JSON list of C-alpha atoms in Angstrom, two decimals:
[
{"chain": "A", "resi": 1, "resn": "UNK", "atom": "CA", "xyz": [19.09, -71.73, -21.71]},
{"chain": "A", "resi": 2, "resn": "UNK", "atom": "CA", "xyz": [16.51, -74.15, -20.38]},
{"chain": "A", "resi": 3, "resn": "UNK", "atom": "CA", "xyz": [16.03, -77.22, -22.53]},
{"chain": "A", "resi": 4, "resn": "UNK", "atom": "CA", "xyz": [12.69, -78.42, -23.81]},
{"chain": "A", "resi": 5, "resn": "UNK", "atom": "CA", "xyz": [12.43, -81.44, -21.53]},
{"chain": "A", "resi": 6, "resn": "UNK", "atom": "CA", "xyz": [13.45, -79.36, -18.50]},
{"chain": "A", "resi": 7, "resn": "UNK", "atom": "CA", "xyz": [10.55, -76.95, -18.98]},
{"chain": "A", "resi": 8, "resn": "UNK", "atom": "CA", "xyz": [8.08, -79.80, -19.45]},
{"chain": "A", "resi": 9, "resn": "UNK", "atom": "CA", "xyz": [9.38, -81.53, -16.32]},
{"chain": "A", "resi": 10, "resn": "UNK", "atom": "CA", "xyz": [8.96, -78.33, -14.28]},
{"chain": "A", "resi": 11, "resn": "UNK", "atom": "CA", "xyz": [5.30, -78.15, -15.25]},
{"chain": "A", "resi": 12, "resn": "UNK", "atom": "CA", "xyz": [4.69, -81.87, -14.65]},
{"chain": "A", "resi": 13, "resn": "UNK", "atom": "CA", "xyz": [6.04, -81.58, -11.10]},
{"chain": "A", "resi": 14, "resn": "UNK", "atom": "CA", "xyz": [3.06, -79.48, -10.02]},
{"chain": "A", "resi": 15, "resn": "UNK", "atom": "CA", "xyz": [0.60, -80.58, -12.72]},
{"chain": "A", "resi": 16, "resn": "UNK", "atom": "CA", "xyz": [1.03, -84.27, -13.62]},
{"chain": "A", "resi": 17, "resn": "UNK", "atom": "CA", "xyz": [-1.93, -84.05, -16.00]},
{"chain": "A", "resi": 18, "resn": "UNK", "atom": "CA", "xyz": [-0.44, -81.20, -18.05]},
{"chain": "A", "resi": 19, "resn": "UNK", "atom": "CA", "xyz": [-0.56, -81.54, -21.83]},
{"chain": "A", "resi": 20, "resn": "UNK", "atom": "CA", "xyz": [3.04, -82.47, -22.65]},
{"chain": "A", "resi": 21, "resn": "UNK", "atom": "CA", "xyz": [2.37, -82.43, -26.38]},
{"chain": "A", "resi": 22, "resn": "UNK", "atom": "CA", "xyz": [1.09, -78.84, -26.18]},
{"chain": "A", "resi": 23, "resn": "UNK", "atom": "CA", "xyz": [4.14, -77.68, -24.26]},
{"chain": "A", "resi": 24, "resn": "UNK", "atom": "CA", "xyz": [6.51, -79.43, -26.66]},
{"chain": "A", "resi": 25, "resn": "UNK", "atom": "CA", "xyz": [4.75, -77.97, -29.72]},
{"chain": "A", "resi": 26, "resn": "UNK", "atom": "CA", "xyz": [4.81, -74.45, -28.28]},
{"chain": "A", "resi": 27, "resn": "UNK", "atom": "CA", "xyz": [8.51, -74.71, -27.39]},
{"chain": "A", "resi": 28, "resn": "UNK", "atom": "CA", "xyz": [9.55, -75.93, -30.84]},
{"chain": "A", "resi": 29, "resn": "UNK", "atom": "CA", "xyz": [7.27, -73.50, -32.70]},
{"chain": "A", "resi": 30, "resn": "UNK", "atom": "CA", "xyz": [8.49, -70.44, -30.78]},
{"chain": "A", "resi": 31, "resn": "UNK", "atom": "CA", "xyz": [12.14, -71.47, -31.04]},
{"chain": "A", "resi": 32, "resn": "UNK", "atom": "CA", "xyz": [11.84, -71.88, -34.81]},
{"chain": "A", "resi": 33, "resn": "UNK", "atom": "CA", "xyz": [9.76, -68.72, -35.26]},
{"chain": "A", "resi": 34, "resn": "UNK", "atom": "CA", "xyz": [12.33, -66.54, -33.47]},
{"chain": "A", "resi": 35, "resn": "UNK", "atom": "CA", "xyz": [15.13, -68.30, -35.35]},
{"chain": "A", "resi": 36, "resn": "UNK", "atom": "CA", "xyz": [18.32, -66.25, -35.30]},
{"chain": "A", "resi": 37, "resn": "UNK", "atom": "CA", "xyz": [16.80, -63.18, -33.62]},
{"chain": "A", "resi": 38, "resn": "UNK", "atom": "CA", "xyz": [18.86, -61.80, -30.75]},
{"chain": "A", "resi": 39, "resn": "UNK", "atom": "CA", "xyz": [18.27, -59.51, -27.81]},
{"chain": "A", "resi": 40, "resn": "UNK", "atom": "CA", "xyz": [20.19, -56.31, -27.04]},
{"chain": "A", "resi": 41, "resn": "UNK", "atom": "CA", "xyz": [22.51, -58.41, -24.87]},
{"chain": "A", "resi": 42, "resn": "UNK", "atom": "CA", "xyz": [23.37, -60.64, -27.83]},
{"chain": "A", "resi": 43, "resn": "UNK", "atom": "CA", "xyz": [21.54, -63.62, -26.32]},
{"chain": "A", "resi": 44, "resn": "UNK", "atom": "CA", "xyz": [19.18, -65.63, -28.55]},
{"chain": "A", "resi": 45, "resn": "UNK", "atom": "CA", "xyz": [15.78, -63.94, -28.51]},
{"chain": "A", "resi": 46, "resn": "UNK", "atom": "CA", "xyz": [14.08, -67.23, -27.67]},
{"chain": "A", "resi": 47, "resn": "UNK", "atom": "CA", "xyz": [15.80, -67.14, -24.28]},
{"chain": "A", "resi": 48, "resn": "UNK", "atom": "CA", "xyz": [13.34, -64.38, -23.31]},
{"chain": "A", "resi": 49, "resn": "UNK", "atom": "CA", "xyz": [9.99, -66.19, -23.83]},
{"chain": "A", "resi": 50, "resn": "UNK", "atom": "CA", "xyz": [11.61, -69.27, -22.30]},
{"chain": "A", "resi": 51, "resn": "UNK", "atom": "CA", "xyz": [12.52, -67.36, -19.14]},
{"chain": "A", "resi": 52, "resn": "UNK", "atom": "CA", "xyz": [9.04, -65.83, -19.02]},
{"chain": "A", "resi": 53, "resn": "UNK", "atom": "CA", "xyz": [7.61, -69.35, -19.12]},
{"chain": "A", "resi": 54, "resn": "UNK", "atom": "CA", "xyz": [10.01, -70.41, -16.35]},
{"chain": "A", "resi": 55, "resn": "UNK", "atom": "CA", "xyz": [8.86, -67.53, -14.12]},
{"chain": "A", "resi": 56, "resn": "UNK", "atom": "CA", "xyz": [5.27, -68.67, -14.59]},
{"chain": "A", "resi": 57, "resn": "UNK", "atom": "CA", "xyz": [6.11, -72.27, -13.71]},
{"chain": "A", "resi": 58, "resn": "UNK", "atom": "CA", "xyz": [7.31, -70.93, -10.35]},
{"chain": "A", "resi": 59, "resn": "UNK", "atom": "CA", "xyz": [3.75, -69.62, -9.94]},
{"chain": "A", "resi": 60, "resn": "UNK", "atom": "CA", "xyz": [2.42, -73.08, -10.91]},
{"chain": "A", "resi": 61, "resn": "UNK", "atom": "CA", "xyz": [0.29, -71.81, -13.78]},
{"chain": "A", "resi": 62, "resn": "UNK", "atom": "CA", "xyz": [-1.59, -74.09, -16.15]},
{"chain": "A", "resi": 63, "resn": "UNK", "atom": "CA", "xyz": [-0.13, -75.60, -19.32]},
{"chain": "A", "resi": 64, "resn": "UNK", "atom": "CA", "xyz": [-2.05, -73.22, -21.61]},
{"chain": "A", "resi": 65, "resn": "UNK", "atom": "CA", "xyz": [-0.53, -70.18, -19.87]},
{"chain": "A", "resi": 66, "resn": "UNK", "atom": "CA", "xyz": [2.98, -71.65, -20.14]},
{"chain": "A", "resi": 67, "resn": "UNK", "atom": "CA", "xyz": [2.38, -72.23, -23.86]},
{"chain": "A", "resi": 68, "resn": "UNK", "atom": "CA", "xyz": [1.19, -68.63, -24.23]},
{"chain": "A", "resi": 69, "resn": "UNK", "atom": "CA", "xyz": [4.35, -67.42, -22.48]},
{"chain": "A", "resi": 70, "resn": "UNK", "atom": "CA", "xyz": [6.47, -69.28, -25.02]},
{"chain": "A", "resi": 71, "resn": "UNK", "atom": "CA", "xyz": [4.45, -67.86, -27.90]},
{"chain": "A", "resi": 72, "resn": "UNK", "atom": "CA", "xyz": [3.77, -64.36, -26.58]},
{"chain": "A", "resi": 73, "resn": "UNK", "atom": "CA", "xyz": [6.07, -62.46, -28.98]},
{"chain": "A", "resi": 74, "resn": "UNK", "atom": "CA", "xyz": [5.52, -64.56, -32.09]},
{"chain": "A", "resi": 75, "resn": "UNK", "atom": "CA", "xyz": [2.68, -62.57, -33.68]},
{"chain": "A", "resi": 76, "resn": "UNK", "atom": "CA", "xyz": [4.40, -59.23, -33.16]},
{"chain": "A", "resi": 77, "resn": "UNK", "atom": "CA", "xyz": [8.04, -60.13, -33.77]},
{"chain": "A", "resi": 78, "resn": "UNK", "atom": "CA", "xyz": [7.95, -63.01, -36.28]},
{"chain": "A", "resi": 79, "resn": "UNK", "atom": "CA", "xyz": [5.98, -64.03, -39.35]},
{"chain": "A", "resi": 80, "resn": "UNK", "atom": "CA", "xyz": [3.47, -65.97, -37.22]},
{"chain": "A", "resi": 81, "resn": "UNK", "atom": "CA", "xyz": [-0.21, -65.02, -37.52]},
{"chain": "A", "resi": 82, "resn": "UNK", "atom": "CA", "xyz": [-3.21, -65.34, -35.24]},
{"chain": "A", "resi": 83, "resn": "UNK", "atom": "CA", "xyz": [-4.79, -67.76, -37.73]},
{"chain": "A", "resi": 84, "resn": "UNK", "atom": "CA", "xyz": [-1.73, -70.01, -37.63]},
{"chain": "A", "resi": 85, "resn": "UNK", "atom": "CA", "xyz": [-1.57, -69.94, -33.83]},
{"chain": "A", "resi": 86, "resn": "UNK", "atom": "CA", "xyz": [-5.29, -70.82, -33.67]},
{"chain": "A", "resi": 87, "resn": "UNK", "atom": "CA", "xyz": [-4.80, -73.70, -36.08]},
{"chain": "A", "resi": 88, "resn": "UNK", "atom": "CA", "xyz": [-1.82, -75.20, -34.26]},
{"chain": "A", "resi": 89, "resn": "UNK", "atom": "CA", "xyz": [-2.69, -74.44, -30.64]},
{"chain": "A", "resi": 90, "resn": "UNK", "atom": "CA", "xyz": [-6.40, -73.69, -30.50]},
{"chain": "A", "resi": 91, "resn": "UNK", "atom": "CA", "xyz": [-8.57, -70.58, -30.25]},
{"chain": "A", "resi": 92, "resn": "UNK", "atom": "CA", "xyz": [-8.00, -70.08, -26.51]},
{"chain": "A", "resi": 93, "resn": "UNK", "atom": "CA", "xyz": [-4.23, -69.81, -26.83]},
{"chain": "A", "resi": 94, "resn": "UNK", "atom": "CA", "xyz": [-4.50, -67.74, -30.00]},
{"chain": "A", "resi": 95, "resn": "UNK", "atom": "CA", "xyz": [-6.75, -65.26, -28.23]},
{"chain": "A", "resi": 96, "resn": "UNK", "atom": "CA", "xyz": [-4.35, -64.93, -25.29]},
{"chain": "A", "resi": 97, "resn": "UNK", "atom": "CA", "xyz": [-1.32, -64.41, -27.54]},
{"chain": "A", "resi": 98, "resn": "UNK", "atom": "CA", "xyz": [-3.19, -61.78, -29.52]},
{"chain": "A", "resi": 99, "resn": "UNK", "atom": "CA", "xyz": [-4.24, -60.12, -26.25]},
{"chain": "A", "resi": 100, "resn": "UNK", "atom": "CA", "xyz": [-0.57, -59.75, -25.30]},
{"chain": "A", "resi": 101, "resn": "UNK", "atom": "CA", "xyz": [0.22, -58.32, -28.73]},
{"chain": "A", "resi": 102, "resn": "UNK", "atom": "CA", "xyz": [-2.50, -55.69, -28.26]},
{"chain": "A", "resi": 103, "resn": "UNK", "atom": "CA", "xyz": [-1.30, -54.94, -24.74]},
{"chain": "A", "resi": 104, "resn": "UNK", "atom": "CA", "xyz": [2.17, -54.18, -26.08]},
{"chain": "A", "resi": 105, "resn": "UNK", "atom": "CA", "xyz": [0.74, -51.62, -28.48]},
{"chain": "A", "resi": 106, "resn": "UNK", "atom": "CA", "xyz": [-1.08, -49.60, -25.83]},
{"chain": "A", "resi": 107, "resn": "UNK", "atom": "CA", "xyz": [-0.03, -45.98, -25.60]},
{"chain": "A", "resi": 108, "resn": "UNK", "atom": "CA", "xyz": [1.27, -46.06, -22.03]},
{"chain": "A", "resi": 109, "resn": "UNK", "atom": "CA", "xyz": [2.24, -42.63, -20.74]},
{"chain": "A", "resi": 110, "resn": "UNK", "atom": "CA", "xyz": [4.51, -42.78, -17.73]},
{"chain": "A", "resi": 111, "resn": "UNK", "atom": "CA", "xyz": [3.49, -39.51, -16.11]},
{"chain": "A", "resi": 112, "resn": "UNK", "atom": "CA", "xyz": [2.34, -39.83, -12.51]},
{"chain": "A", "resi": 113, "resn": "UNK", "atom": "CA", "xyz": [-0.58, -37.57, -13.34]},
{"chain": "A", "resi": 114, "resn": "UNK", "atom": "CA", "xyz": [-1.78, -40.17, -15.85]},
{"chain": "A", "resi": 115, "resn": "UNK", "atom": "CA", "xyz": [-1.10, -43.27, -13.78]},
{"chain": "A", "resi": 116, "resn": "UNK", "atom": "CA", "xyz": [-4.78, -43.97, -13.19]},
{"chain": "A", "resi": 117, "resn": "UNK", "atom": "CA", "xyz": [-5.47, -43.80, -16.91]},
{"chain": "A", "resi": 118, "resn": "UNK", "atom": "CA", "xyz": [-2.60, -46.19, -17.61]},
{"chain": "A", "resi": 119, "resn": "UNK", "atom": "CA", "xyz": [-3.91, -48.69, -15.09]},
{"chain": "A", "resi": 120, "resn": "UNK", "atom": "CA", "xyz": [-7.40, -48.50, -16.56]},
{"chain": "A", "resi": 121, "resn": "UNK", "atom": "CA", "xyz": [-6.05, -49.10, -20.05]},
{"chain": "A", "resi": 122, "resn": "UNK", "atom": "CA", "xyz": [-4.17, -52.15, -18.86]},
{"chain": "A", "resi": 123, "resn": "UNK", "atom": "CA", "xyz": [-7.07, -53.54, -16.88]},
{"chain": "A", "resi": 124, "resn": "UNK", "atom": "CA", "xyz": [-9.46, -53.05, -19.79]},
{"chain": "A", "resi": 125, "resn": "UNK", "atom": "CA", "xyz": [-7.02, -54.75, -22.12]},
{"chain": "A", "resi": 126, "resn": "UNK", "atom": "CA", "xyz": [-6.77, -57.86, -19.92]},
{"chain": "A", "resi": 127, "resn": "UNK", "atom": "CA", "xyz": [-10.37, -57.91, -18.68]},
{"chain": "A", "resi": 128, "resn": "UNK", "atom": "CA", "xyz": [-11.24, -61.00, -20.72]},
{"chain": "A", "resi": 129, "resn": "UNK", "atom": "CA", "xyz": [-8.60, -63.21, -19.10]},
{"chain": "A", "resi": 130, "resn": "UNK", "atom": "CA", "xyz": [-6.29, -62.43, -16.19]},
{"chain": "A", "resi": 131, "resn": "UNK", "atom": "CA", "xyz": [-3.70, -64.82, -17.66]},
{"chain": "A", "resi": 132, "resn": "UNK", "atom": "CA", "xyz": [-2.80, -62.11, -20.17]},
{"chain": "A", "resi": 133, "resn": "UNK", "atom": "CA", "xyz": [-1.77, -59.88, -17.27]},
{"chain": "A", "resi": 134, "resn": "UNK", "atom": "CA", "xyz": [0.17, -62.68, -15.58]},
{"chain": "A", "resi": 135, "resn": "UNK", "atom": "CA", "xyz": [2.21, -63.32, -18.72]},
{"chain": "A", "resi": 136, "resn": "UNK", "atom": "CA", "xyz": [2.75, -59.59, -19.21]},
{"chain": "A", "resi": 137, "resn": "UNK", "atom": "CA", "xyz": [4.00, -59.18, -15.64]},
{"chain": "A", "resi": 138, "resn": "UNK", "atom": "CA", "xyz": [6.40, -62.11, -16.06]},
{"chain": "A", "resi": 139, "resn": "UNK", "atom": "CA", "xyz": [7.53, -60.58, -19.36]},
{"chain": "A", "resi": 140, "resn": "UNK", "atom": "CA", "xyz": [8.24, -57.27, -17.63]},
{"chain": "A", "resi": 141, "resn": "UNK", "atom": "CA", "xyz": [10.03, -58.97, -14.74]},
{"chain": "A", "resi": 142, "resn": "UNK", "atom": "CA", "xyz": [12.45, -60.75, -17.07]},
{"chain": "A", "resi": 143, "resn": "UNK", "atom": "CA", "xyz": [13.00, -57.56, -19.07]},
{"chain": "A", "resi": 144, "resn": "UNK", "atom": "CA", "xyz": [13.82, -55.70, -15.85]},
{"chain": "A", "resi": 145, "resn": "UNK", "atom": "CA", "xyz": [16.25, -58.44, -14.81]},
{"chain": "A", "resi": 146, "resn": "UNK", "atom": "CA", "xyz": [18.10, -58.05, -18.11]},
{"chain": "A", "resi": 147, "resn": "UNK", "atom": "CA", "xyz": [18.05, -54.28, -18.67]},
{"chain": "A", "resi": 148, "resn": "UNK", "atom": "CA", "xyz": [21.81, -53.92, -18.32]},
{"chain": "A", "resi": 149, "resn": "UNK", "atom": "CA", "xyz": [22.50, -54.16, -22.05]},
{"chain": "A", "resi": 150, "resn": "UNK", "atom": "CA", "xyz": [20.38, -51.10, -22.85]},
{"chain": "A", "resi": 151, "resn": "UNK", "atom": "CA", "xyz": [21.30, -47.40, -22.88]},
{"chain": "A", "resi": 152, "resn": "UNK", "atom": "CA", "xyz": [20.95, -45.63, -19.53]},
{"chain": "A", "resi": 153, "resn": "UNK", "atom": "CA", "xyz": [18.11, -43.39, -20.72]},
{"chain": "A", "resi": 154, "resn": "UNK", "atom": "CA", "xyz": [16.12, -46.39, -21.95]},
{"chain": "A", "resi": 155, "resn": "UNK", "atom": "CA", "xyz": [16.75, -48.24, -18.70]},
{"chain": "A", "resi": 156, "resn": "UNK", "atom": "CA", "xyz": [15.40, -45.27, -16.76]},
{"chain": "A", "resi": 157, "resn": "UNK", "atom": "CA", "xyz": [12.31, -44.93, -18.98]},
{"chain": "A", "resi": 158, "resn": "UNK", "atom": "CA", "xyz": [11.43, -48.61, -18.64]},
{"chain": "A", "resi": 159, "resn": "UNK", "atom": "CA", "xyz": [12.13, -48.60, -14.90]},
{"chain": "A", "resi": 160, "resn": "UNK", "atom": "CA", "xyz": [9.89, -45.54, -14.41]},
{"chain": "A", "resi": 161, "resn": "UNK", "atom": "CA", "xyz": [7.07, -47.17, -16.37]},
{"chain": "A", "resi": 162, "resn": "UNK", "atom": "CA", "xyz": [7.49, -50.37, -14.37]},
{"chain": "A", "resi": 163, "resn": "UNK", "atom": "CA", "xyz": [7.47, -48.56, -11.03]},
{"chain": "A", "resi": 164, "resn": "UNK", "atom": "CA", "xyz": [4.35, -46.56, -11.89]},
{"chain": "A", "resi": 165, "resn": "UNK", "atom": "CA", "xyz": [2.32, -49.22, -13.68]},
{"chain": "A", "resi": 166, "resn": "UNK", "atom": "CA", "xyz": [3.45, -52.83, -13.47]},
{"chain": "A", "resi": 167, "resn": "UNK", "atom": "CA", "xyz": [4.68, -53.07, -9.87]},
{"chain": "A", "resi": 168, "resn": "UNK", "atom": "CA", "xyz": [1.38, -51.67, -8.49]},
{"chain": "A", "resi": 169, "resn": "UNK", "atom": "CA", "xyz": [-0.59, -54.01, -10.74]},
{"chain": "A", "resi": 170, "resn": "UNK", "atom": "CA", "xyz": [1.34, -57.01, -9.42]},
{"chain": "A", "resi": 171, "resn": "UNK", "atom": "CA", "xyz": [0.47, -55.88, -5.89]},
{"chain": "A", "resi": 172, "resn": "UNK", "atom": "CA", "xyz": [-3.19, -55.42, -6.74]},
{"chain": "A", "resi": 173, "resn": "UNK", "atom": "CA", "xyz": [-3.57, -59.03, -7.81]},
{"chain": "A", "resi": 174, "resn": "UNK", "atom": "CA", "xyz": [-1.76, -60.36, -4.75]},
{"chain": "A", "resi": 175, "resn": "UNK", "atom": "CA", "xyz": [1.66, -61.06, -6.30]},
{"chain": "A", "resi": 176, "resn": "UNK", "atom": "CA", "xyz": [3.63, -59.32, -3.56]},
{"chain": "A", "resi": 177, "resn": "UNK", "atom": "CA", "xyz": [6.93, -61.11, -4.19]},
{"chain": "A", "resi": 178, "resn": "UNK", "atom": "CA", "xyz": [6.87, -60.04, -7.83]},
{"chain": "A", "resi": 179, "resn": "UNK", "atom": "CA", "xyz": [5.91, -56.52, -6.87]},
{"chain": "A", "resi": 180, "resn": "UNK", "atom": "CA", "xyz": [8.81, -56.40, -4.43]},
{"chain": "A", "resi": 181, "resn": "UNK", "atom": "CA", "xyz": [11.35, -57.62, -6.97]},
{"chain": "A", "resi": 182, "resn": "UNK", "atom": "CA", "xyz": [10.10, -55.18, -9.61]},
{"chain": "A", "resi": 183, "resn": "UNK", "atom": "CA", "xyz": [10.37, -52.30, -7.14]},
{"chain": "A", "resi": 184, "resn": "UNK", "atom": "CA", "xyz": [13.90, -53.28, -6.12]},
{"chain": "A", "resi": 185, "resn": "UNK", "atom": "CA", "xyz": [15.07, -53.55, -9.73]},
{"chain": "A", "resi": 186, "resn": "UNK", "atom": "CA", "xyz": [13.56, -50.15, -10.54]},
{"chain": "A", "resi": 187, "resn": "UNK", "atom": "CA", "xyz": [15.01, -48.60, -7.37]},
{"chain": "A", "resi": 188, "resn": "UNK", "atom": "CA", "xyz": [18.55, -49.62, -8.35]},
{"chain": "A", "resi": 189, "resn": "UNK", "atom": "CA", "xyz": [18.17, -47.92, -11.74]},
{"chain": "A", "resi": 190, "resn": "UNK", "atom": "CA", "xyz": [16.24, -44.80, -10.74]},
{"chain": "A", "resi": 191, "resn": "UNK", "atom": "CA", "xyz": [18.04, -44.11, -7.43]},
{"chain": "A", "resi": 192, "resn": "UNK", "atom": "CA", "xyz": [21.40, -45.94, -7.60]},
{"chain": "A", "resi": 193, "resn": "UNK", "atom": "CA", "xyz": [23.16, -44.02, -4.82]},
{"chain": "A", "resi": 194, "resn": "UNK", "atom": "CA", "xyz": [20.44, -44.35, -2.14]},
{"chain": "A", "resi": 195, "resn": "UNK", "atom": "CA", "xyz": [20.03, -48.00, -3.16]},
{"chain": "A", "resi": 196, "resn": "UNK", "atom": "CA", "xyz": [23.74, -48.64, -2.64]},
{"chain": "A", "resi": 197, "resn": "UNK", "atom": "CA", "xyz": [23.80, -46.87, 0.74]},
{"chain": "A", "resi": 198, "resn": "UNK", "atom": "CA", "xyz": [20.71, -48.64, 2.09]},
{"chain": "A", "resi": 199, "resn": "UNK", "atom": "CA", "xyz": [21.90, -52.06, 0.91]},
{"chain": "A", "resi": 200, "resn": "UNK", "atom": "CA", "xyz": [25.27, -51.48, 2.53]},
{"chain": "A", "resi": 201, "resn": "UNK", "atom": "CA", "xyz": [23.66, -50.47, 5.82]},
{"chain": "A", "resi": 202, "resn": "UNK", "atom": "CA", "xyz": [21.39, -53.53, 5.77]},
{"chain": "A", "resi": 203, "resn": "UNK", "atom": "CA", "xyz": [24.42, -55.78, 5.27]},
{"chain": "A", "resi": 204, "resn": "UNK", "atom": "CA", "xyz": [26.10, -54.17, 8.29]},
{"chain": "A", "resi": 205, "resn": "UNK", "atom": "CA", "xyz": [23.01, -54.69, 10.45]},
{"chain": "A", "resi": 206, "resn": "UNK", "atom": "CA", "xyz": [22.65, -58.27, 9.21]},
{"chain": "A", "resi": 207, "resn": "UNK", "atom": "CA", "xyz": [26.26, -59.06, 10.09]},
{"chain": "A", "resi": 208, "resn": "UNK", "atom": "CA", "xyz": [25.94, -57.43, 13.52]},
{"chain": "A", "resi": 209, "resn": "UNK", "atom": "CA", "xyz": [22.51, -58.68, 14.60]},
{"chain": "A", "resi": 210, "resn": "UNK", "atom": "CA", "xyz": [21.97, -61.84, 12.55]},
{"chain": "A", "resi": 211, "resn": "UNK", "atom": "CA", "xyz": [23.01, -64.21, 15.34]},
{"chain": "A", "resi": 212, "resn": "UNK", "atom": "CA", "xyz": [20.80, -62.40, 17.87]},
{"chain": "A", "resi": 213, "resn": "UNK", "atom": "CA", "xyz": [17.81, -62.59, 15.55]},
{"chain": "A", "resi": 214, "resn": "UNK", "atom": "CA", "xyz": [18.34, -66.33, 15.09]},
{"chain": "A", "resi": 215, "resn": "UNK", "atom": "CA", "xyz": [18.50, -66.86, 18.86]},
{"chain": "A", "resi": 216, "resn": "UNK", "atom": "CA", "xyz": [15.25, -64.93, 19.37]},
{"chain": "A", "resi": 217, "resn": "UNK", "atom": "CA", "xyz": [13.52, -66.98, 16.68]},
{"chain": "A", "resi": 218, "resn": "UNK", "atom": "CA", "xyz": [14.78, -70.20, 18.26]},
{"chain": "A", "resi": 219, "resn": "UNK", "atom": "CA", "xyz": [13.69, -69.22, 21.78]},
{"chain": "A", "resi": 220, "resn": "UNK", "atom": "CA", "xyz": [10.22, -68.16, 20.62]},
{"chain": "A", "resi": 221, "resn": "UNK", "atom": "CA", "xyz": [9.83, -71.43, 18.71]},
{"chain": "A", "resi": 222, "resn": "UNK", "atom": "CA", "xyz": [10.82, -73.46, 21.77]},
{"chain": "A", "resi": 223, "resn": "UNK", "atom": "CA", "xyz": [8.40, -71.58, 24.05]},
{"chain": "A", "resi": 224, "resn": "UNK", "atom": "CA", "xyz": [5.53, -71.99, 21.60]},
{"chain": "A", "resi": 225, "resn": "UNK", "atom": "CA", "xyz": [6.30, -75.70, 21.27]},
{"chain": "A", "resi": 226, "resn": "UNK", "atom": "CA", "xyz": [6.43, -76.08, 25.07]},
{"chain": "A", "resi": 227, "resn": "UNK", "atom": "CA", "xyz": [3.00, -74.43, 25.26]},
{"chain": "A", "resi": 228, "resn": "UNK", "atom": "CA", "xyz": [1.61, -76.94, 22.77]},
{"chain": "A", "resi": 229, "resn": "UNK", "atom": "CA", "xyz": [1.30, -74.39, 19.97]},
{"chain": "A", "resi": 230, "resn": "UNK", "atom": "CA", "xyz": [2.26, -75.61, 16.51]},
{"chain": "A", "resi": 231, "resn": "UNK", "atom": "CA", "xyz": [3.84, -72.54, 14.89]},
{"chain": "A", "resi": 232, "resn": "UNK", "atom": "CA", "xyz": [6.79, -71.44, 12.81]},
{"chain": "A", "resi": 233, "resn": "UNK", "atom": "CA", "xyz": [8.66, -68.28, 13.76]},
{"chain": "A", "resi": 234, "resn": "UNK", "atom": "CA", "xyz": [10.39, -66.42, 10.95]},
{"chain": "A", "resi": 235, "resn": "UNK", "atom": "CA", "xyz": [11.83, -62.96, 10.47]},
{"chain": "A", "resi": 236, "resn": "UNK", "atom": "CA", "xyz": [11.31, -60.69, 7.49]},
{"chain": "A", "resi": 237, "resn": "UNK", "atom": "CA", "xyz": [13.90, -58.16, 6.44]},
{"chain": "A", "resi": 238, "resn": "UNK", "atom": "CA", "xyz": [12.51, -54.90, 5.11]},
{"chain": "A", "resi": 239, "resn": "UNK", "atom": "CA", "xyz": [13.37, -54.35, 1.44]},
{"chain": "A", "resi": 240, "resn": "UNK", "atom": "CA", "xyz": [15.68, -51.44, 0.52]},
{"chain": "A", "resi": 241, "resn": "UNK", "atom": "CA", "xyz": [13.04, -49.73, -1.63]},
{"chain": "A", "resi": 242, "resn": "UNK", "atom": "CA", "xyz": [10.47, -50.00, 1.15]},
{"chain": "A", "resi": 243, "resn": "UNK", "atom": "CA", "xyz": [12.92, -48.27, 3.51]},
{"chain": "A", "resi": 244, "resn": "UNK", "atom": "CA", "xyz": [13.62, -45.56, 0.93]},
{"chain": "A", "resi": 245, "resn": "UNK", "atom": "CA", "xyz": [9.92, -44.95, 0.28]},
{"chain": "A", "resi": 246, "resn": "UNK", "atom": "CA", "xyz": [9.24, -44.63, 4.01]},
{"chain": "A", "resi": 247, "resn": "UNK", "atom": "CA", "xyz": [12.09, -42.14, 4.38]},
{"chain": "A", "resi": 248, "resn": "UNK", "atom": "CA", "xyz": [10.71, -40.09, 1.49]},
{"chain": "A", "resi": 249, "resn": "UNK", "atom": "CA", "xyz": [7.23, -39.98, 3.03]},
{"chain": "A", "resi": 250, "resn": "UNK", "atom": "CA", "xyz": [8.65, -38.68, 6.31]},
{"chain": "A", "resi": 251, "resn": "UNK", "atom": "CA", "xyz": [10.53, -35.80, 4.69]}
]
């Protein structure tokens, strides 16, 4: 589990003016509030908000958002109150934490026929501040990464909800890497056999053609450089779920 100073250092690397005292207070408060709570995996519950905060540091979000990530489950899952959060961390952070608590309580129906309604509910809930959505998406991403400890039926329900609601939302706000990871995690749960077959085939192709691809990239880079063009040539491997979705559309 990431230590307090490690989280603060991660934020300071991209934001030297970040409020260290705020981050330290949020870390200690959330850790104490969650106390001996554990997750389904048996891990300390505090490991979850800490990982959510870490995901958001990768996106270089501001110190207030990182603090909210640490605190995001305190009102719902501990004895913490909005008034106490406001007093210790300020009205802005209190409002964001409460927004996440309300978002969790939305009646999200994972039927494809109701997908538009679900999206509208979510968007309305986070309309005041997009940071609520960013924390929620990071929360869902970590939950998807750690679904293995849950019953199969619960894994499938959460994966279906994620595929229909949260992955598209991530894409809509330009977070394509997060959307891609969410889709891949859902794909492995909802369609394990096709996922296994496609991944295996991609590994075969990578082993067979990897060297050729590297040579092509190198030659293109050299020709561009010789022509006085400053450019970087890279390849992008299609994701397994993207391949599966394309195959489904063509059937």
